[in-house]
Amino acid sequence: MNELKRITVFCGSSNNVDQKYFKAVEELGAVLAEKNIEVIYGGGNVGLMGALARTVLKHGGRVTGIIPRKIYDNVSHIELSDLIIVETMHERKAKMYESGDAFLALPGGIGTLEELTEIFTWYQLEYHNKPIGLLNTKGYYDPFYRMLEHMVEEGFLHNRYMEPLLTEESPKQLVENIRSHSVPLMNKWKQDDIGDRI
Ligand code: AMP
């Protein structure tokens, strides 16, 4: 079992999405609060970001937002357990990445995809060995997963780097899977079968 006290969540900021996505996020928020797992996220009040933060708080959980000043000055806010205002996006991402014991990508747009692929890249470069969960509501991440499998088939991604990824439609089950999934630390530079890249 992994110690799972804080989870860093990436998620969409759009409000124009199917209610099923909001429902799943509300279910997830309730589970996280119930299990006393603090949420670290981008500090927004819109889309699934806002829905998650409000639900966790409503159920008595803790939510920390990490937001660059430029965004903070332009958006409406939720009263969070803690809000960290930073100067740049890079600072925000570094703080978000180091704060969680695991990562969780909910359905989202390019912002979410960027954070997800960055943290996945950092795994193969041995910057962390934290589980990365994908909340697969309505099969949202199926095309992304197919792309990864295509990368593996074509030799651009080694299967072993898929290790931290967990896909699951049920929010409760996803949190359980993250808890029990131990991820080996990779060392790309010492792998013999991809020596051609060094
Ligand atoms: P997207 O997945 O394209 O909707 O982008 C989500 C990401 O964009 C979040 O993880 C945040 O980094 C950022 N973002 C977009 N809108 C906001 C907002 N209103 N407040 C805070 N962050 C936001």
mmCIF file with all atom_site columns, C-alpha atoms and ligand atoms in Angstrom:
data_model
loop_
_atom_site.group_PDB
_atom_site.id
_atom_site.type_symbol
_atom_site.label_atom_id
_atom_site.label_alt_id
_atom_site.label_comp_id
_atom_site.label_asym_id
_atom_site.label_entity_id
_atom_site.label_seq_id
_atom_site.pdbx_PDB_ins_code
_atom_site.Cartn_x
_atom_site.Cartn_y
_atom_site.Cartn_z
_atom_site.occupancy
_atom_site.B_iso_or_equiv
_atom_site.pdbx_formal_charge
_atom_site.auth_seq_id
_atom_site.auth_comp_id
_atom_site.auth_asym_id
_atom_site.auth_atom_id
_atom_site.pdbx_PDB_model_num
ATOM   1   C CA  . MET A 1 1   ? 0.000   0.000  0.000   1.00 0.00 ? 1   MET A CA  1
ATOM   2   C CA  . ASN A 1 2   ? 1.272   3.448  -0.913  1.00 0.00 ? 2   ASN A CA  1
ATOM   3   C CA  . GLU A 1 3   ? 1.057   6.295  1.502   1.00 0.00 ? 3   GLU A CA  1
ATOM   4   C CA  . LEU A 1 4   ? -1.511  8.495  -0.171  1.00 0.00 ? 4   LEU A CA  1
ATOM   5   C CA  . LYS A 1 5   ? -1.931  11.702 1.783   1.00 0.00 ? 5   LYS A CA  1
ATOM   6   C CA  . ARG A 1 6   ? -1.938  14.172 -1.080  1.00 0.00 ? 6   ARG A CA  1
ATOM   7   C CA  . ILE A 1 7   ? -2.873  13.740 -4.694  1.00 0.00 ? 7   ILE A CA  1
ATOM   8   C CA  . THR A 1 8   ? -2.088  16.167 -7.513  1.00 0.00 ? 8   THR A CA  1
ATOM   9   C CA  . VAL A 1 9   ? -5.014  16.452 -9.899  1.00 0.00 ? 9   VAL A CA  1
ATOM   10  C CA  . PHE A 1 10  ? -5.041  17.748 -13.478 1.00 0.00 ? 10  PHE A CA  1
ATOM   11  C CA  . CYS A 1 11  ? -8.445  18.455 -14.963 1.00 0.00 ? 11  CYS A CA  1
ATOM   12  C CA  . GLY A 1 12  ? -10.424 20.391 -17.511 1.00 0.00 ? 12  GLY A CA  1
ATOM   13  C CA  . SER A 1 13  ? -11.507 24.005 -17.075 1.00 0.00 ? 13  SER A CA  1
ATOM   14  C CA  . SER A 1 14  ? -14.391 23.864 -19.560 1.00 0.00 ? 14  SER A CA  1
ATOM   15  C CA  . ASN A 1 15  ? -17.978 24.113 -18.326 1.00 0.00 ? 15  ASN A CA  1
ATOM   16  C CA  . ASN A 1 16  ? -19.376 22.963 -21.664 1.00 0.00 ? 16  ASN A CA  1
ATOM   17  C CA  . VAL A 1 17  ? -19.097 19.237 -21.095 1.00 0.00 ? 17  VAL A CA  1
ATOM   18  C CA  . ASP A 1 18  ? -21.510 16.376 -20.496 1.00 0.00 ? 18  ASP A CA  1
ATOM   19  C CA  . GLN A 1 19  ? -22.981 16.226 -16.988 1.00 0.00 ? 19  GLN A CA  1
ATOM   20  C CA  . LYS A 1 20  ? -21.581 12.688 -16.691 1.00 0.00 ? 20  LYS A CA  1
ATOM   21  C CA  . TYR A 1 21  ? -18.119 14.218 -16.292 1.00 0.00 ? 21  TYR A CA  1
ATOM   22  C CA  . PHE A 1 22  ? -19.306 16.435 -13.445 1.00 0.00 ? 22  PHE A CA  1
ATOM   23  C CA  . LYS A 1 23  ? -21.035 13.493 -11.778 1.00 0.00 ? 23  LYS A CA  1
ATOM   24  C CA  . ALA A 1 24  ? -17.881 11.392 -11.893 1.00 0.00 ? 24  ALA A CA  1
ATOM   25  C CA  . VAL A 1 25  ? -15.805 14.232 -10.474 1.00 0.00 ? 25  VAL A CA  1
ATOM   26  C CA  . GLU A 1 26  ? -18.272 14.755 -7.653  1.00 0.00 ? 26  GLU A CA  1
ATOM   27  C CA  . GLU A 1 27  ? -18.078 11.054 -6.852  1.00 0.00 ? 27  GLU A CA  1
ATOM   28  C CA  . LEU A 1 28  ? -14.296 11.295 -6.860  1.00 0.00 ? 28  LEU A CA  1
ATOM   29  C CA  . GLY A 1 29  ? -14.312 14.380 -4.615  1.00 0.00 ? 29  GLY A CA  1
ATOM   30  C CA  . ALA A 1 30  ? -16.452 12.595 -2.051  1.00 0.00 ? 30  ALA A CA  1
ATOM   31  C CA  . VAL A 1 31  ? -14.121 9.567  -2.053  1.00 0.00 ? 31  VAL A CA  1
ATOM   32  C CA  . LEU A 1 32  ? -11.002 11.712 -1.632  1.00 0.00 ? 32  LEU A CA  1
ATOM   33  C CA  . ALA A 1 33  ? -12.529 13.669 1.246   1.00 0.00 ? 33  ALA A CA  1
ATOM   34  C CA  . GLU A 1 34  ? -13.758 10.505 2.928   1.00 0.00 ? 34  GLU A CA  1
ATOM   35  C CA  . LYS A 1 35  ? -10.307 8.935  2.695   1.00 0.00 ? 35  LYS A CA  1
ATOM   36  C CA  . ASN A 1 36  ? -8.657  12.096 3.953   1.00 0.00 ? 36  ASN A CA  1
ATOM   37  C CA  . ILE A 1 37  ? -6.579  12.568 0.819   1.00 0.00 ? 37  ILE A CA  1
ATOM   38  C CA  . GLU A 1 38  ? -5.739  16.219 0.230   1.00 0.00 ? 38  GLU A CA  1
ATOM   39  C CA  . VAL A 1 39  ? -6.214  17.530 -3.306  1.00 0.00 ? 39  VAL A CA  1
ATOM   40  C CA  . ILE A 1 40  ? -3.526  19.663 -4.923  1.00 0.00 ? 40  ILE A CA  1
ATOM   41  C CA  . TYR A 1 41  ? -4.773  21.320 -8.098  1.00 0.00 ? 41  TYR A CA  1
ATOM   42  C CA  . GLY A 1 42  ? -4.524  24.398 -10.276 1.00 0.00 ? 42  GLY A CA  1
ATOM   43  C CA  . GLY A 1 43  ? -6.733  26.586 -8.090  1.00 0.00 ? 43  GLY A CA  1
ATOM   44  C CA  . GLY A 1 44  ? -9.493  27.259 -10.624 1.00 0.00 ? 44  GLY A CA  1
ATOM   45  C CA  . ASN A 1 45  ? -13.195 27.731 -10.061 1.00 0.00 ? 45  ASN A CA  1
ATOM   46  C CA  . VAL A 1 46  ? -14.406 26.552 -13.467 1.00 0.00 ? 46  VAL A CA  1
ATOM   47  C CA  . GLY A 1 47  ? -15.253 23.269 -15.167 1.00 0.00 ? 47  GLY A CA  1
ATOM   48  C CA  . LEU A 1 48  ? -14.168 20.049 -13.510 1.00 0.00 ? 48  LEU A CA  1
ATOM   49  C CA  . MET A 1 49  ? -11.530 21.979 -11.535 1.00 0.00 ? 49  MET A CA  1
ATOM   50  C CA  . GLY A 1 50  ? -14.152 23.957 -9.685  1.00 0.00 ? 50  GLY A CA  1
ATOM   51  C CA  . ALA A 1 51  ? -16.478 20.980 -9.337  1.00 0.00 ? 51  ALA A CA  1
ATOM   52  C CA  . LEU A 1 52  ? -13.744 18.886 -7.741  1.00 0.00 ? 52  LEU A CA  1
ATOM   53  C CA  . ALA A 1 53  ? -12.632 21.582 -5.302  1.00 0.00 ? 53  ALA A CA  1
ATOM   54  C CA  . ARG A 1 54  ? -16.185 22.400 -4.204  1.00 0.00 ? 54  ARG A CA  1
ATOM   55  C CA  . THR A 1 55  ? -17.098 18.747 -3.694  1.00 0.00 ? 55  THR A CA  1
ATOM   56  C CA  . VAL A 1 56  ? -14.014 17.917 -1.647  1.00 0.00 ? 56  VAL A CA  1
ATOM   57  C CA  . LEU A 1 57  ? -14.588 20.975 0.564   1.00 0.00 ? 57  LEU A CA  1
ATOM   58  C CA  . LYS A 1 58  ? -18.289 20.189 0.917   1.00 0.00 ? 58  LYS A CA  1
ATOM   59  C CA  . HIS A 1 59  ? -17.382 16.742 2.242   1.00 0.00 ? 59  HIS A CA  1
ATOM   60  C CA  . GLY A 1 60  ? -14.913 18.180 4.747   1.00 0.00 ? 60  GLY A CA  1
ATOM   61  C CA  . GLY A 1 61  ? -11.709 17.443 2.808   1.00 0.00 ? 61  GLY A CA  1
ATOM   62  C CA  . ARG A 1 62  ? -8.663  19.627 2.138   1.00 0.00 ? 62  ARG A CA  1
ATOM   63  C CA  . VAL A 1 63  ? -7.905  21.378 -1.141  1.00 0.00 ? 63  VAL A CA  1
ATOM   64  C CA  . THR A 1 64  ? -4.782  23.340 -1.983  1.00 0.00 ? 64  THR A CA  1
ATOM   65  C CA  . GLY A 1 65  ? -4.713  25.477 -5.112  1.00 0.00 ? 65  GLY A CA  1
ATOM   66  C CA  . ILE A 1 66  ? -1.484  26.512 -6.813  1.00 0.00 ? 66  ILE A CA  1
ATOM   67  C CA  . ILE A 1 67  ? -1.985  29.319 -9.266  1.00 0.00 ? 67  ILE A CA  1
ATOM   68  C CA  . PRO A 1 68  ? 0.134   31.870 -11.112 1.00 0.00 ? 68  PRO A CA  1
ATOM   69  C CA  . ARG A 1 69  ? -0.655  35.501 -10.217 1.00 0.00 ? 69  ARG A CA  1
ATOM   70  C CA  . LYS A 1 70  ? -1.578  36.320 -13.817 1.00 0.00 ? 70  LYS A CA  1
ATOM   71  C CA  . ILE A 1 71  ? -4.354  33.695 -13.789 1.00 0.00 ? 71  ILE A CA  1
ATOM   72  C CA  . TYR A 1 72  ? -5.379  34.490 -10.210 1.00 0.00 ? 72  TYR A CA  1
ATOM   73  C CA  . ASP A 1 73  ? -5.944  38.152 -11.130 1.00 0.00 ? 73  ASP A CA  1
ATOM   74  C CA  . ASN A 1 74  ? -8.289  37.181 -13.964 1.00 0.00 ? 74  ASN A CA  1
ATOM   75  C CA  . VAL A 1 75  ? -10.558 34.502 -12.520 1.00 0.00 ? 75  VAL A CA  1
ATOM   76  C CA  . SER A 1 76  ? -13.149 34.067 -9.772  1.00 0.00 ? 76  SER A CA  1
ATOM   77  C CA  . HIS A 1 77  ? -12.117 32.147 -6.672  1.00 0.00 ? 77  HIS A CA  1
ATOM   78  C CA  . ILE A 1 78  ? -13.262 29.512 -4.245  1.00 0.00 ? 78  ILE A CA  1
ATOM   79  C CA  . GLU A 1 79  ? -12.365 29.726 -0.564  1.00 0.00 ? 79  GLU A CA  1
ATOM   80  C CA  . LEU A 1 80  ? -9.836  26.856 -0.451  1.00 0.00 ? 80  LEU A CA  1
ATOM   81  C CA  . SER A 1 81  ? -8.040  25.256 2.498   1.00 0.00 ? 81  SER A CA  1
ATOM   82  C CA  . ASP A 1 82  ? -4.846  26.794 1.140   1.00 0.00 ? 82  ASP A CA  1
ATOM   83  C CA  . LEU A 1 83  ? -3.968  28.871 -1.896  1.00 0.00 ? 83  LEU A CA  1
ATOM   84  C CA  . ILE A 1 84  ? -0.414  29.321 -3.117  1.00 0.00 ? 84  ILE A CA  1
ATOM   85  C CA  . ILE A 1 85  ? 0.113   32.155 -5.580  1.00 0.00 ? 85  ILE A CA  1
ATOM   86  C CA  . VAL A 1 86  ? 3.255   31.804 -7.675  1.00 0.00 ? 86  VAL A CA  1
ATOM   87  C CA  . GLU A 1 87  ? 4.778   33.946 -10.400 1.00 0.00 ? 87  GLU A CA  1
ATOM   88  C CA  . THR A 1 88  ? 5.063   31.563 -13.350 1.00 0.00 ? 88  THR A CA  1
ATOM   89  C CA  . MET A 1 89  ? 3.449   28.472 -14.858 1.00 0.00 ? 89  MET A CA  1
ATOM   90  C CA  . HIS A 1 90  ? 6.733   26.617 -14.428 1.00 0.00 ? 90  HIS A CA  1
ATOM   91  C CA  . GLU A 1 91  ? 6.795   27.393 -10.736 1.00 0.00 ? 91  GLU A CA  1
ATOM   92  C CA  . ARG A 1 92  ? 3.195   26.262 -10.440 1.00 0.00 ? 92  ARG A CA  1
ATOM   93  C CA  . LYS A 1 93  ? 3.842   22.967 -12.181 1.00 0.00 ? 93  LYS A CA  1
ATOM   94  C CA  . ALA A 1 94  ? 7.000   22.260 -10.166 1.00 0.00 ? 94  ALA A CA  1
ATOM   95  C CA  . LYS A 1 95  ? 5.093   22.832 -6.916  1.00 0.00 ? 95  LYS A CA  1
ATOM   96  C CA  . MET A 1 96  ? 2.139   20.739 -8.065  1.00 0.00 ? 96  MET A CA  1
ATOM   97  C CA  . TYR A 1 97  ? 4.397   17.897 -9.159  1.00 0.00 ? 97  TYR A CA  1
ATOM   98  C CA  . GLU A 1 98  ? 6.412   17.738 -5.946  1.00 0.00 ? 98  GLU A CA  1
ATOM   99  C CA  . SER A 1 99  ? 3.398   18.094 -3.637  1.00 0.00 ? 99  SER A CA  1
ATOM   100 C CA  . GLY A 1 100 ? 1.422   14.946 -4.462  1.00 0.00 ? 100 GLY A CA  1
ATOM   101 C CA  . ASP A 1 101 ? 2.112   11.309 -3.576  1.00 0.00 ? 101 ASP A CA  1
ATOM   102 C CA  . ALA A 1 102 ? 0.364   10.369 -6.844  1.00 0.00 ? 102 ALA A CA  1
ATOM   103 C CA  . PHE A 1 103 ? -1.122  12.044 -9.917  1.00 0.00 ? 103 PHE A CA  1
ATOM   104 C CA  . LEU A 1 104 ? -4.611  11.949 -11.245 1.00 0.00 ? 104 LEU A CA  1
ATOM   105 C CA  . ALA A 1 105 ? -5.742  13.164 -14.660 1.00 0.00 ? 105 ALA A CA  1
ATOM   106 C CA  . LEU A 1 106 ? -9.465  13.739 -15.009 1.00 0.00 ? 106 LEU A CA  1
ATOM   107 C CA  . PRO A 1 107 ? -10.958 14.404 -18.417 1.00 0.00 ? 107 PRO A CA  1
ATOM   108 C CA  . GLY A 1 108 ? -9.680  17.721 -19.734 1.00 0.00 ? 108 GLY A CA  1
ATOM   109 C CA  . GLY A 1 109 ? -8.342  19.681 -22.669 1.00 0.00 ? 109 GLY A CA  1
ATOM   110 C CA  . ILE A 1 110 ? -4.852  20.566 -23.835 1.00 0.00 ? 110 ILE A CA  1
ATOM   111 C CA  . GLY A 1 111 ? -3.850  22.018 -20.447 1.00 0.00 ? 111 GLY A CA  1
ATOM   112 C CA  . THR A 1 112 ? -4.653  18.731 -18.760 1.00 0.00 ? 112 THR A CA  1
ATOM   113 C CA  . LEU A 1 113 ? -3.005  16.733 -21.525 1.00 0.00 ? 113 LEU A CA  1
ATOM   114 C CA  . GLU A 1 114 ? 0.149   18.824 -21.255 1.00 0.00 ? 114 GLU A CA  1
ATOM   115 C CA  . GLU A 1 115 ? 0.431   18.203 -17.512 1.00 0.00 ? 115 GLU A CA  1
ATOM   116 C CA  . LEU A 1 116 ? -0.332  14.512 -17.904 1.00 0.00 ? 116 LEU A CA  1
ATOM   117 C CA  . THR A 1 117 ? 2.199   13.919 -20.659 1.00 0.00 ? 117 THR A CA  1
ATOM   118 C CA  . GLU A 1 118 ? 4.826   15.980 -18.873 1.00 0.00 ? 118 GLU A CA  1
ATOM   119 C CA  . ILE A 1 119 ? 4.559   13.963 -15.677 1.00 0.00 ? 119 ILE A CA  1
ATOM   120 C CA  . PHE A 1 120 ? 4.536   10.749 -17.686 1.00 0.00 ? 120 PHE A CA  1
ATOM   121 C CA  . THR A 1 121 ? 7.716   11.886 -19.455 1.00 0.00 ? 121 THR A CA  1
ATOM   122 C CA  . TRP A 1 122 ? 9.319   12.711 -16.124 1.00 0.00 ? 122 TRP A CA  1
ATOM   123 C CA  . TYR A 1 123 ? 8.661   9.136  -14.984 1.00 0.00 ? 123 TYR A CA  1
ATOM   124 C CA  . GLN A 1 124 ? 10.703  7.637  -17.794 1.00 0.00 ? 124 GLN A CA  1
ATOM   125 C CA  . LEU A 1 125 ? 13.488  10.106 -17.009 1.00 0.00 ? 125 LEU A CA  1
ATOM   126 C CA  . GLU A 1 126 ? 13.567  8.895  -13.385 1.00 0.00 ? 126 GLU A CA  1
ATOM   127 C CA  . TYR A 1 127 ? 12.299  12.116 -11.811 1.00 0.00 ? 127 TYR A CA  1
ATOM   128 C CA  . HIS A 1 128 ? 9.627   10.264 -9.832  1.00 0.00 ? 128 HIS A CA  1
ATOM   129 C CA  . ASN A 1 129 ? 7.958   6.887  -9.367  1.00 0.00 ? 129 ASN A CA  1
ATOM   130 C CA  . LYS A 1 130 ? 4.463   7.976  -8.424  1.00 0.00 ? 130 LYS A CA  1
ATOM   131 C CA  . PRO A 1 131 ? 1.332   6.315  -9.826  1.00 0.00 ? 131 PRO A CA  1
ATOM   132 C CA  . ILE A 1 132 ? -0.573  8.236  -12.524 1.00 0.00 ? 132 ILE A CA  1
ATOM   133 C CA  . GLY A 1 133 ? -4.304  7.564  -12.599 1.00 0.00 ? 133 GLY A CA  1
ATOM   134 C CA  . LEU A 1 134 ? -6.572  8.364  -15.525 1.00 0.00 ? 134 LEU A CA  1
ATOM   135 C CA  . LEU A 1 135 ? -10.238 8.808  -14.704 1.00 0.00 ? 135 LEU A CA  1
ATOM   136 C CA  . ASN A 1 136 ? -11.762 7.206  -17.751 1.00 0.00 ? 136 ASN A CA  1
ATOM   137 C CA  . THR A 1 137 ? -15.302 8.587  -17.630 1.00 0.00 ? 137 THR A CA  1
ATOM   138 C CA  . LYS A 1 138 ? -17.188 7.754  -20.851 1.00 0.00 ? 138 LYS A CA  1
ATOM   139 C CA  . GLY A 1 139 ? -13.977 6.122  -22.120 1.00 0.00 ? 139 GLY A CA  1
ATOM   140 C CA  . TYR A 1 140 ? -12.504 9.627  -22.411 1.00 0.00 ? 140 TYR A CA  1
ATOM   141 C CA  . TYR A 1 141 ? -8.906  8.416  -22.265 1.00 0.00 ? 141 TYR A CA  1
ATOM   142 C CA  . ASP A 1 142 ? -9.341  5.441  -24.614 1.00 0.00 ? 142 ASP A CA  1
ATOM   143 C CA  . PRO A 1 143 ? -7.975  7.340  -27.673 1.00 0.00 ? 143 PRO A CA  1
ATOM   144 C CA  . PHE A 1 144 ? -5.001  8.583  -25.617 1.00 0.00 ? 144 PHE A CA  1
ATOM   145 C CA  . TYR A 1 145 ? -4.304  5.025  -24.496 1.00 0.00 ? 145 TYR A CA  1
ATOM   146 C CA  . ARG A 1 146 ? -4.531  3.786  -28.079 1.00 0.00 ? 146 ARG A CA  1
ATOM   147 C CA  . MET A 1 147 ? -1.980  6.408  -29.085 1.00 0.00 ? 147 MET A CA  1
ATOM   148 C CA  . LEU A 1 148 ? 0.371   5.183  -26.365 1.00 0.00 ? 148 LEU A CA  1
ATOM   149 C CA  . GLU A 1 149 ? -0.077  1.583  -27.521 1.00 0.00 ? 149 GLU A CA  1
ATOM   150 C CA  . HIS A 1 150 ? 0.684   2.732  -31.045 1.00 0.00 ? 150 HIS A CA  1
ATOM   151 C CA  . MET A 1 151 ? 3.887   4.362  -29.769 1.00 0.00 ? 151 MET A CA  1
ATOM   152 C CA  . VAL A 1 152 ? 4.834   1.067  -28.093 1.00 0.00 ? 152 VAL A CA  1
ATOM   153 C CA  . GLU A 1 153 ? 4.045   -0.954 -31.235 1.00 0.00 ? 153 GLU A CA  1
ATOM   154 C CA  . GLU A 1 154 ? 6.122   1.392  -33.366 1.00 0.00 ? 154 GLU A CA  1
ATOM   155 C CA  . GLY A 1 155 ? 9.021   1.372  -30.920 1.00 0.00 ? 155 GLY A CA  1
ATOM   156 C CA  . PHE A 1 156 ? 8.841   5.007  -29.779 1.00 0.00 ? 156 PHE A CA  1
ATOM   157 C CA  . LEU A 1 157 ? 7.837   4.130  -26.241 1.00 0.00 ? 157 LEU A CA  1
ATOM   158 C CA  . HIS A 1 158 ? 8.983   1.147  -24.233 1.00 0.00 ? 158 HIS A CA  1
ATOM   159 C CA  . ASN A 1 159 ? 6.254   -0.899 -22.596 1.00 0.00 ? 159 ASN A CA  1
ATOM   160 C CA  . ARG A 1 160 ? 7.952   -0.646 -19.237 1.00 0.00 ? 160 ARG A CA  1
ATOM   161 C CA  . TYR A 1 161 ? 7.281   3.092  -19.091 1.00 0.00 ? 161 TYR A CA  1
ATOM   162 C CA  . MET A 1 162 ? 3.550   2.363  -19.074 1.00 0.00 ? 162 MET A CA  1
ATOM   163 C CA  . GLU A 1 163 ? 4.060   1.053  -15.541 1.00 0.00 ? 163 GLU A CA  1
ATOM   164 C CA  . PRO A 1 164 ? 2.721   4.082  -13.571 1.00 0.00 ? 164 PRO A CA  1
ATOM   165 C CA  . LEU A 1 165 ? -0.454  4.451  -15.669 1.00 0.00 ? 165 LEU A CA  1
ATOM   166 C CA  . LEU A 1 166 ? -3.762  3.211  -14.281 1.00 0.00 ? 166 LEU A CA  1
ATOM   167 C CA  . THR A 1 167 ? -7.012  3.695  -16.184 1.00 0.00 ? 167 THR A CA  1
ATOM   168 C CA  . GLU A 1 168 ? -10.341 3.199  -14.505 1.00 0.00 ? 168 GLU A CA  1
ATOM   169 C CA  . GLU A 1 169 ? -13.869 4.458  -14.947 1.00 0.00 ? 169 GLU A CA  1
ATOM   170 C CA  . SER A 1 170 ? -14.994 4.130  -11.337 1.00 0.00 ? 170 SER A CA  1
ATOM   171 C CA  . PRO A 1 171 ? -13.568 6.980  -9.193  1.00 0.00 ? 171 PRO A CA  1
ATOM   172 C CA  . LYS A 1 172 ? -13.600 4.847  -6.051  1.00 0.00 ? 172 LYS A CA  1
ATOM   173 C CA  . GLN A 1 173 ? -11.840 1.936  -7.737  1.00 0.00 ? 173 GLN A CA  1
ATOM   174 C CA  . LEU A 1 174 ? -9.278  4.285  -9.274  1.00 0.00 ? 174 LEU A CA  1
ATOM   175 C CA  . VAL A 1 175 ? -8.302  5.658  -5.860  1.00 0.00 ? 175 VAL A CA  1
ATOM   176 C CA  . GLU A 1 176 ? -8.032  2.086  -4.520  1.00 0.00 ? 176 GLU A CA  1
ATOM   177 C CA  . ASN A 1 177 ? -5.875  1.051  -7.484  1.00 0.00 ? 177 ASN A CA  1
ATOM   178 C CA  . ILE A 1 178 ? -3.565  4.041  -7.011  1.00 0.00 ? 178 ILE A CA  1
ATOM   179 C CA  . ARG A 1 179 ? -3.188  3.137  -3.351  1.00 0.00 ? 179 ARG A CA  1
ATOM   180 C CA  . SER A 1 180 ? -2.149  -0.421 -4.028  1.00 0.00 ? 180 SER A CA  1
ATOM   181 C CA  . HIS A 1 181 ? -0.020  0.154  -7.130  1.00 0.00 ? 181 HIS A CA  1
ATOM   182 C CA  . SER A 1 182 ? 3.683   0.332  -6.478  1.00 0.00 ? 182 SER A CA  1
ATOM   183 C CA  . VAL A 1 183 ? 5.686   1.800  -9.326  1.00 0.00 ? 183 VAL A CA  1
ATOM   184 C CA  . PRO A 1 184 ? 9.325   0.816  -9.881  1.00 0.00 ? 184 PRO A CA  1
ATOM   185 C CA  . LEU A 1 185 ? 11.808  3.635  -10.268 1.00 0.00 ? 185 LEU A CA  1
ATOM   186 C CA  . MET A 1 186 ? 13.047  3.676  -13.868 1.00 0.00 ? 186 MET A CA  1
ATOM   187 C CA  . ASN A 1 187 ? 16.492  4.387  -15.052 1.00 0.00 ? 187 ASN A CA  1
ATOM   188 C CA  . LYS A 1 188 ? 16.373  4.999  -18.750 1.00 0.00 ? 188 LYS A CA  1
ATOM   189 C CA  . TRP A 1 189 ? 20.117  5.533  -18.849 1.00 0.00 ? 189 TRP A CA  1
ATOM   190 C CA  . LYS A 1 190 ? 20.849  2.034  -17.571 1.00 0.00 ? 190 LYS A CA  1
ATOM   191 C CA  . GLN A 1 191 ? 18.403  0.027  -19.717 1.00 0.00 ? 191 GLN A CA  1
ATOM   192 C CA  . ASP A 1 192 ? 20.258  -2.235 -22.125 1.00 0.00 ? 192 ASP A CA  1
ATOM   193 C CA  . ASP A 1 193 ? 17.528  -2.637 -24.756 1.00 0.00 ? 193 ASP A CA  1
ATOM   194 C CA  . ILE A 1 194 ? 17.284  1.069  -25.529 1.00 0.00 ? 194 ILE A CA  1
ATOM   195 C CA  . GLY A 1 195 ? 20.991  1.682  -25.462 1.00 0.00 ? 195 GLY A CA  1
ATOM   196 C CA  . ASP A 1 196 ? 20.674  3.219  -28.900 1.00 0.00 ? 196 ASP A CA  1
ATOM   197 C CA  . ARG A 1 197 ? 19.275  6.350  -27.282 1.00 0.00 ? 197 ARG A CA  1
ATOM   198 C CA  . ILE A 1 198 ? 22.098  7.142  -24.917 1.00 0.00 ? 198 ILE A CA  1
HETATM 199 P P1  . AMP B 2 .   ? -7.698  22.529 -20.006 1.00 0.00 ? 1   AMP B P1  1
HETATM 200 O O1  . AMP B 2 .   ? -7.463  21.080 -19.735 1.00 0.00 ? 1   AMP B O1  1
HETATM 201 O O2  . AMP B 2 .   ? -7.200  22.953 -21.356 1.00 0.00 ? 1   AMP B O2  1
HETATM 202 O O3  . AMP B 2 .   ? -9.089  22.988 -19.699 1.00 0.00 ? 1   AMP B O3  1
HETATM 203 O O4  . AMP B 2 .   ? -6.745  23.304 -19.036 1.00 0.00 ? 1   AMP B O4  1
HETATM 204 C C1  . AMP B 2 .   ? -6.757  23.040 -17.690 1.00 0.00 ? 1   AMP B C1  1
HETATM 205 C C2  . AMP B 2 .   ? -5.515  23.650 -17.124 1.00 0.00 ? 1   AMP B C2  1
HETATM 206 O O5  . AMP B 2 .   ? -5.470  25.054 -17.508 1.00 0.00 ? 1   AMP B O5  1
HETATM 207 C C3  . AMP B 2 .   ? -5.517  23.624 -15.623 1.00 0.00 ? 1   AMP B C3  1
HETATM 208 O O6  . AMP B 2 .   ? -4.767  22.548 -15.120 1.00 0.00 ? 1   AMP B O6  1
HETATM 209 C C4  . AMP B 2 .   ? -4.911  24.962 -15.285 1.00 0.00 ? 1   AMP B C4  1
HETATM 210 O O7  . AMP B 2 .   ? -3.508  24.848 -15.308 1.00 0.00 ? 1   AMP B O7  1
HETATM 211 C C5  . AMP B 2 .   ? -5.277  25.897 -16.387 1.00 0.00 ? 1   AMP B C5  1
HETATM 212 N N1  . AMP B 2 .   ? -6.485  26.732 -16.200 1.00 0.00 ? 1   AMP B N1  1
HETATM 213 C C6  . AMP B 2 .   ? -7.405  26.969 -17.151 1.00 0.00 ? 1   AMP B C6  1
HETATM 214 N N2  . AMP B 2 .   ? -8.395  27.773 -16.676 1.00 0.00 ? 1   AMP B N2  1
HETATM 215 C C7  . AMP B 2 .   ? -8.088  28.058 -15.401 1.00 0.00 ? 1   AMP B C7  1
HETATM 216 C C8  . AMP B 2 .   ? -8.726  28.836 -14.347 1.00 0.00 ? 1   AMP B C8  1
HETATM 217 N N3  . AMP B 2 .   ? -9.872  29.494 -14.514 1.00 0.00 ? 1   AMP B N3  1
HETATM 218 N N4  . AMP B 2 .   ? -8.114  28.909 -13.164 1.00 0.00 ? 1   AMP B N4  1
HETATM 219 C C9  . AMP B 2 .   ? -6.971  28.253 -12.953 1.00 0.00 ? 1   AMP B C9  1
HETATM 220 N N5  . AMP B 2 .   ? -6.322  27.518 -13.878 1.00 0.00 ? 1   AMP B N5  1
HETATM 221 C C10 . AMP B 2 .   ? -6.875  27.405 -15.091 1.00 0.00 ? 1   AMP B C10 1
#
